[in-house]
PDB file of C-alpha atoms and ligand atoms in Angstrom:
ATOM      1  CA  MET A   1      -3.644   2.712 -18.244  1.00  0.00           C
ATOM      2  CA  GLN A   2       0.008   2.850 -19.213  1.00  0.00           C
ATOM      3  CA  ILE A   3       1.577  -0.614 -18.968  1.00  0.00           C
ATOM      4  CA  GLN A   4       5.332  -0.699 -18.547  1.00  0.00           C
ATOM      5  CA  ILE A   5       6.925  -3.860 -19.860  1.00  0.00           C
ATOM      6  CA  ILE A   6      10.718  -4.033 -19.934  1.00  0.00           C
ATOM      7  CA  ASP A   7      12.351  -6.392 -22.438  1.00  0.00           C
ATOM      8  CA  PHE A   8      15.625  -7.751 -21.079  1.00  0.00           C
ATOM      9  CA  GLU A   9      18.439  -8.695 -23.403  1.00  0.00           C
ATOM     10  CA  ILE A  10      18.954 -12.448 -23.688  1.00  0.00           C
ATOM     11  CA  LYS A  11      22.578 -13.495 -23.757  1.00  0.00           C
ATOM     12  CA  GLY A  12      22.158 -16.642 -25.742  1.00  0.00           C
ATOM     13  CA  ASP A  13      24.624 -19.073 -27.218  1.00  0.00           C
ATOM     14  CA  GLU A  14      24.653 -22.763 -28.123  1.00  0.00           C
ATOM     15  CA  ARG A  15      24.519 -23.654 -24.409  1.00  0.00           C
ATOM     16  CA  GLY A  16      21.254 -21.844 -23.758  1.00  0.00           C
ATOM     17  CA  SER A  17      20.091 -18.450 -22.491  1.00  0.00           C
ATOM     18  CA  LEU A  18      20.969 -16.035 -19.728  1.00  0.00           C
ATOM     19  CA  VAL A  19      19.354 -12.809 -18.559  1.00  0.00           C
ATOM     20  CA  ALA A  20      21.199 -10.439 -16.200  1.00  0.00           C
ATOM     21  CA  LEU A  21      19.312  -7.970 -13.998  1.00  0.00           C
ATOM     22  CA  GLU A  22      21.171  -5.007 -12.539  1.00  0.00           C
ATOM     23  CA  GLY A  23      19.840  -2.298 -10.239  1.00  0.00           C
ATOM     24  CA  ASN A  24      19.728   1.164 -11.815  1.00  0.00           C
ATOM     25  CA  LYS A  25      20.715  -0.330 -15.148  1.00  0.00           C
ATOM     26  CA  ASN A  26      18.074  -2.507 -16.791  1.00  0.00           C
ATOM     27  CA  ILE A  27      16.082  -2.417 -13.518  1.00  0.00           C
ATOM     28  CA  PRO A  28      15.052   1.224 -12.971  1.00  0.00           C
ATOM     29  CA  PHE A  29      15.662   1.242  -9.206  1.00  0.00           C
ATOM     30  CA  ASP A  30      17.939  -0.045  -6.446  1.00  0.00           C
ATOM     31  CA  ILE A  31      16.966  -3.670  -5.805  1.00  0.00           C
ATOM     32  CA  LYS A  32      16.409  -4.114  -2.043  1.00  0.00           C
ATOM     33  CA  ARG A  33      14.478  -7.384  -2.070  1.00  0.00           C
ATOM     34  CA  VAL A  34      13.816 -10.373  -4.303  1.00  0.00           C
ATOM     35  CA  TYR A  35      11.096 -12.956  -3.702  1.00  0.00           C
ATOM     36  CA  TYR A  36       9.403 -15.547  -5.844  1.00  0.00           C
ATOM     37  CA  ILE A  37       6.055 -17.249  -5.906  1.00  0.00           C
ATOM     38  CA  PHE A  38       5.825 -20.864  -7.063  1.00  0.00           C
ATOM     39  CA  ALA A  39       3.742 -24.041  -6.690  1.00  0.00           C
ATOM     40  CA  THR A  40       0.599 -21.899  -6.851  1.00  0.00           C
ATOM     41  CA  GLN A  41      -2.593 -23.861  -7.480  1.00  0.00           C
ATOM     42  CA  LYS A  42      -4.396 -23.098 -10.740  1.00  0.00           C
ATOM     43  CA  ALA A  43      -7.620 -21.793  -9.180  1.00  0.00           C
ATOM     44  CA  VAL A  44      -5.777 -19.490  -6.789  1.00  0.00           C
ATOM     45  CA  ARG A  45      -5.951 -15.711  -7.063  1.00  0.00           C
ATOM     46  CA  ARG A  46      -3.426 -13.773  -4.981  1.00  0.00           C
ATOM     47  CA  GLY A  47      -2.481 -10.198  -4.367  1.00  0.00           C
ATOM     48  CA  PHE A  48      -5.599  -8.092  -3.738  1.00  0.00           C
ATOM     49  CA  HIS A  49      -3.660  -5.095  -2.566  1.00  0.00           C
ATOM     50  CA  ALA A  50      -1.808  -1.949  -3.622  1.00  0.00           C
ATOM     51  CA  HIS A  51       1.361  -0.471  -2.201  1.00  0.00           C
ATOM     52  CA  LYS A  52       1.637   3.075  -0.881  1.00  0.00           C
ATOM     53  CA  ASN A  53       5.265   3.493  -1.960  1.00  0.00           C
ATOM     54  CA  LEU A  54       6.760   0.231  -3.198  1.00  0.00           C
ATOM     55  CA  LYS A  55       7.859  -0.202  -6.816  1.00  0.00           C
ATOM     56  CA  GLN A  56       8.289  -3.712  -8.173  1.00  0.00           C
ATOM     57  CA  ILE A  57       9.152  -5.620 -11.321  1.00  0.00           C
ATOM     58  CA  LEU A  58       7.417  -8.948 -11.889  1.00  0.00           C
ATOM     59  CA  ILE A  59       9.151 -11.524 -14.082  1.00  0.00           C
ATOM     60  CA  CYS A  60       7.643 -14.887 -14.884  1.00  0.00           C
ATOM     61  CA  VAL A  61      10.920 -16.815 -15.104  1.00  0.00           C
ATOM     62  CA  SER A  62       9.091 -20.087 -15.789  1.00  0.00           C
ATOM     63  CA  GLY A  63       5.585 -20.886 -17.053  1.00  0.00           C
ATOM     64  CA  SER A  64       2.898 -18.229 -17.164  1.00  0.00           C
ATOM     65  CA  CYS A  65       0.409 -16.264 -15.103  1.00  0.00           C
ATOM     66  CA  LYS A  66      -1.841 -13.260 -15.510  1.00  0.00           C
ATOM     67  CA  ILE A  67      -1.755  -9.978 -13.631  1.00  0.00           C
ATOM     68  CA  LEU A  68      -4.696  -7.634 -13.164  1.00  0.00           C
ATOM     69  CA  LEU A  69      -3.697  -4.008 -12.667  1.00  0.00           C
ATOM     70  CA  ASP A  70      -6.167  -1.372 -11.511  1.00  0.00           C
ATOM     71  CA  ASP A  71      -5.340   2.312 -11.032  1.00  0.00           C
ATOM     72  CA  GLY A  72      -8.740   3.166  -9.606  1.00  0.00           C
ATOM     73  CA  LYS A  73     -10.013   4.436 -12.972  1.00  0.00           C
ATOM     74  CA  GLU A  74      -9.449   1.485 -15.266  1.00  0.00           C
ATOM     75  CA  ASN A  75      -8.074  -1.996 -15.128  1.00  0.00           C
ATOM     76  CA  THR A  76      -6.250  -4.298 -17.476  1.00  0.00           C
ATOM     77  CA  GLU A  77      -4.977  -7.870 -17.569  1.00  0.00           C
ATOM     78  CA  ILE A  78      -1.472  -8.782 -18.645  1.00  0.00           C
ATOM     79  CA  LEU A  79      -0.178 -12.221 -19.560  1.00  0.00           C
ATOM     80  CA  LEU A  80       3.357 -12.841 -18.323  1.00  0.00           C
ATOM     81  CA  ASN A  81       4.936 -15.799 -20.095  1.00  0.00           C
ATOM     82  CA  LYS A  82       8.446 -14.731 -21.082  1.00  0.00           C
ATOM     83  CA  PRO A  83      11.490 -14.981 -18.780  1.00  0.00           C
ATOM     84  CA  ASN A  84      13.019 -11.958 -20.493  1.00  0.00           C
ATOM     85  CA  GLN A  85      10.070  -9.630 -19.833  1.00  0.00           C
ATOM     86  CA  GLY A  86       9.467  -7.606 -16.690  1.00  0.00           C
ATOM     87  CA  LEU A  87       6.264  -5.833 -15.709  1.00  0.00           C
ATOM     88  CA  LEU A  88       6.913  -2.643 -13.762  1.00  0.00           C
ATOM     89  CA  ILE A  89       4.255  -1.910 -11.132  1.00  0.00           C
ATOM     90  CA  LYS A  90       4.512   1.475  -9.508  1.00  0.00           C
ATOM     91  CA  SER A  91       2.934   2.482  -6.211  1.00  0.00           C
ATOM     92  CA  MET A  92      -0.834   2.926  -5.808  1.00  0.00           C
ATOM     93  CA  ILE A  93      -1.792   0.238  -8.301  1.00  0.00           C
ATOM     94  CA  TRP A  94      -4.134  -2.523  -7.168  1.00  0.00           C
ATOM     95  CA  ARG A  95      -2.881  -5.951  -8.342  1.00  0.00           C
ATOM     96  CA  GLU A  96      -4.187  -9.481  -8.504  1.00  0.00           C
ATOM     97  CA  MET A  97      -2.309 -12.508  -9.858  1.00  0.00           C
ATOM     98  CA  PHE A  98      -4.141 -15.508 -11.302  1.00  0.00           C
ATOM     99  CA  ASP A  99      -4.154 -18.304 -13.907  1.00  0.00           C
ATOM    100  CA  PHE A 100      -0.817 -19.666 -12.708  1.00  0.00           C
ATOM    101  CA  SER A 101       0.510 -22.528 -14.827  1.00  0.00           C
ATOM    102  CA  PRO A 102       1.751 -25.511 -12.763  1.00  0.00           C
ATOM    103  CA  ASP A 103       5.363 -24.626 -13.642  1.00  0.00           C
ATOM    104  CA  CYS A 104       4.970 -20.894 -12.960  1.00  0.00           C
ATOM    105  CA  VAL A 105       7.749 -19.193 -11.023  1.00  0.00           C
ATOM    106  CA  LEU A 106       6.928 -15.511 -10.592  1.00  0.00           C
ATOM    107  CA  MET A 107       9.995 -13.606  -9.469  1.00  0.00           C
ATOM    108  CA  VAL A 108       9.587 -10.121  -8.030  1.00  0.00           C
ATOM    109  CA  LEU A 109      12.248  -7.436  -7.614  1.00  0.00           C
ATOM    110  CA  ALA A 110      11.333  -4.694  -5.149  1.00  0.00           C
ATOM    111  CA  ASP A 111      12.809  -1.315  -4.266  1.00  0.00           C
ATOM    112  CA  GLY A 112      12.029  -1.735  -0.575  1.00  0.00           C
ATOM    113  CA  TYR A 113      12.178  -4.228   2.276  1.00  0.00           C
ATOM    114  CA  TYR A 114       9.049  -6.085   3.338  1.00  0.00           C
ATOM    115  CA  ASP A 115       6.785  -3.707   5.252  1.00  0.00           C
ATOM    116  CA  GLU A 116       3.190  -4.621   6.029  1.00  0.00           C
ATOM    117  CA  GLN A 117       2.480  -0.904   6.708  1.00  0.00           C
ATOM    118  CA  ASP A 118       3.030  -0.212   3.007  1.00  0.00           C
ATOM    119  CA  TYR A 119       0.117  -2.463   1.970  1.00  0.00           C
ATOM    120  CA  ILE A 120      -3.409  -1.250   1.212  1.00  0.00           C
ATOM    121  CA  ARG A 121      -5.440  -4.441   1.439  1.00  0.00           C
ATOM    122  CA  ASN A 122      -8.926  -2.945   1.326  1.00  0.00           C
ATOM    123  CA  TYR A 123     -10.190  -2.021  -2.161  1.00  0.00           C
ATOM    124  CA  GLN A 124     -12.545   0.741  -0.952  1.00  0.00           C
ATOM    125  CA  GLU A 125      -9.688   2.254   1.029  1.00  0.00           C
ATOM    126  CA  PHE A 126      -7.506   2.051  -2.118  1.00  0.00           C
ATOM    127  CA  LEU A 127     -10.162   3.889  -4.171  1.00  0.00           C
ATOM    128  CA  ARG A 128     -10.477   6.556  -1.483  1.00  0.00           C
ATOM    129  CA  LEU A 129      -6.704   7.123  -1.346  1.00  0.00           C
ATOM    130  CA  VAL A 130      -6.158   7.103  -5.110  1.00  0.00           C
ATOM    131  CA  LYS A 131      -8.793   9.795  -5.760  1.00  0.00           C
TER     132      LYS A 131
HETATM  133  C1  T46 B   1       2.970  -8.090  -4.352  1.00  0.00           C
HETATM  134  C2  T46 B   1       2.657  -9.357  -5.067  1.00  0.00           C
HETATM  135  C3  T46 B   1       3.056  -9.336  -6.513  1.00  0.00           C
HETATM  136  C4  T46 B   1       7.224 -11.937   3.700  1.00  0.00           C
HETATM  137  O1  T46 B   1       7.449 -12.358   4.843  1.00  0.00           O
HETATM  138  N1  T46 B   1       8.172 -11.217   3.031  1.00  0.00           N
HETATM  139  C5  T46 B   1       7.978 -10.760   1.775  1.00  0.00           C
HETATM  140  O2  T46 B   1       8.887 -10.118   1.211  1.00  0.00           O
HETATM  141  C6  T46 B   1       6.723 -11.022   1.134  1.00  0.00           C
HETATM  142  C7  T46 B   1       6.450 -10.507  -0.278  1.00  0.00           C
HETATM  143  C8  T46 B   1       5.774 -11.734   1.812  1.00  0.00           C
HETATM  144  N2  T46 B   1       6.025 -12.184   3.061  1.00  0.00           N
HETATM  145  C9  T46 B   1       5.013 -12.989   3.759  1.00  0.00           C
HETATM  146  C10 T46 B   1       3.723 -12.269   4.111  1.00  0.00           C
HETATM  147  C11 T46 B   1       2.674 -13.373   4.030  1.00  0.00           C
HETATM  148  O3  T46 B   1       2.640 -14.055   5.259  1.00  0.00           O
HETATM  149  O4  T46 B   1       4.626 -14.055   2.871  1.00  0.00           O
HETATM  150  C12 T46 B   1       3.245 -14.330   2.968  1.00  0.00           C
HETATM  151  C13 T46 B   1       2.554 -14.183   1.611  1.00  0.00           C
HETATM  152  O5  T46 B   1       2.553 -12.792   1.226  1.00  0.00           O
HETATM  153  P1  T46 B   1       1.297 -12.112   0.497  1.00  0.00           P
HETATM  154  O6  T46 B   1       0.040 -12.692   0.995  1.00  0.00           O
HETATM  155  O7  T46 B   1       1.468 -10.624   0.616  1.00  0.00           O
HETATM  156  O8  T46 B   1       1.549 -12.588  -1.018  1.00  0.00           O
HETATM  157  P2  T46 B   1       0.838 -12.103  -2.364  1.00  0.00           P
HETATM  158  O9  T46 B   1       1.158 -13.123  -3.384  1.00  0.00           O
HETATM  159  O10 T46 B   1      -0.597 -11.780  -2.143  1.00  0.00           O
HETATM  160  O11 T46 B   1       1.560 -10.696  -2.739  1.00  0.00           O
HETATM  161  C14 T46 B   1       2.948 -10.649  -3.034  1.00  0.00           C
HETATM  162  C15 T46 B   1       3.608  -9.445  -2.327  1.00  0.00           C
HETATM  163  O12 T46 B   1       3.317  -9.487  -0.930  1.00  0.00           O
HETATM  164  C16 T46 B   1       3.135  -8.128  -2.875  1.00  0.00           C
HETATM  165  O13 T46 B   1       3.999  -7.098  -2.432  1.00  0.00           O
HETATM  166  O14 T46 B   1       2.959  -7.021  -4.951  1.00  0.00           O
HETATM  167  O15 T46 B   1       3.168 -10.535  -4.423  1.00  0.00           O
END
């Protein structure tokens, strides 16, 4: 499976570091929504769905977590632990998030507003649609 990681430029100086995210520039879509997941317990696994249309970029701005991606043919696990790295997840990819560090803040940029109708929450249904 092709994994798309985007490395963002760090504007660093003696004061520290800064990363800027701009729609249709270093983020390859119009950003319609931003949300973030934090204070997740270590044993928790979240996600368990795919999106029919939504595209997203996941950035672990603090700490670390792992992401399982499954395209219906193969799956892979990705460690996110750099605040200057974004994982692009296109539509029709099953995802699960796990192994959250206590300080993990997982920020997500999305190209669409929240829409429960866009979720495929049943894995068998996902496999049927993806084939
Ligand atoms: C995804 C992964 C990476 C809202 O009201 N608005 C929102 O924009 C979102 C994302 C969620 N919610 C509500 C819906 C649920 O009542 O927040 C609650 C938790 O959402 P959910 O169970 O979908 O969270 P995750 O961590 O399983 O999945 C989320 C995103 O929903 C999903 O699009 O790709 O993060």
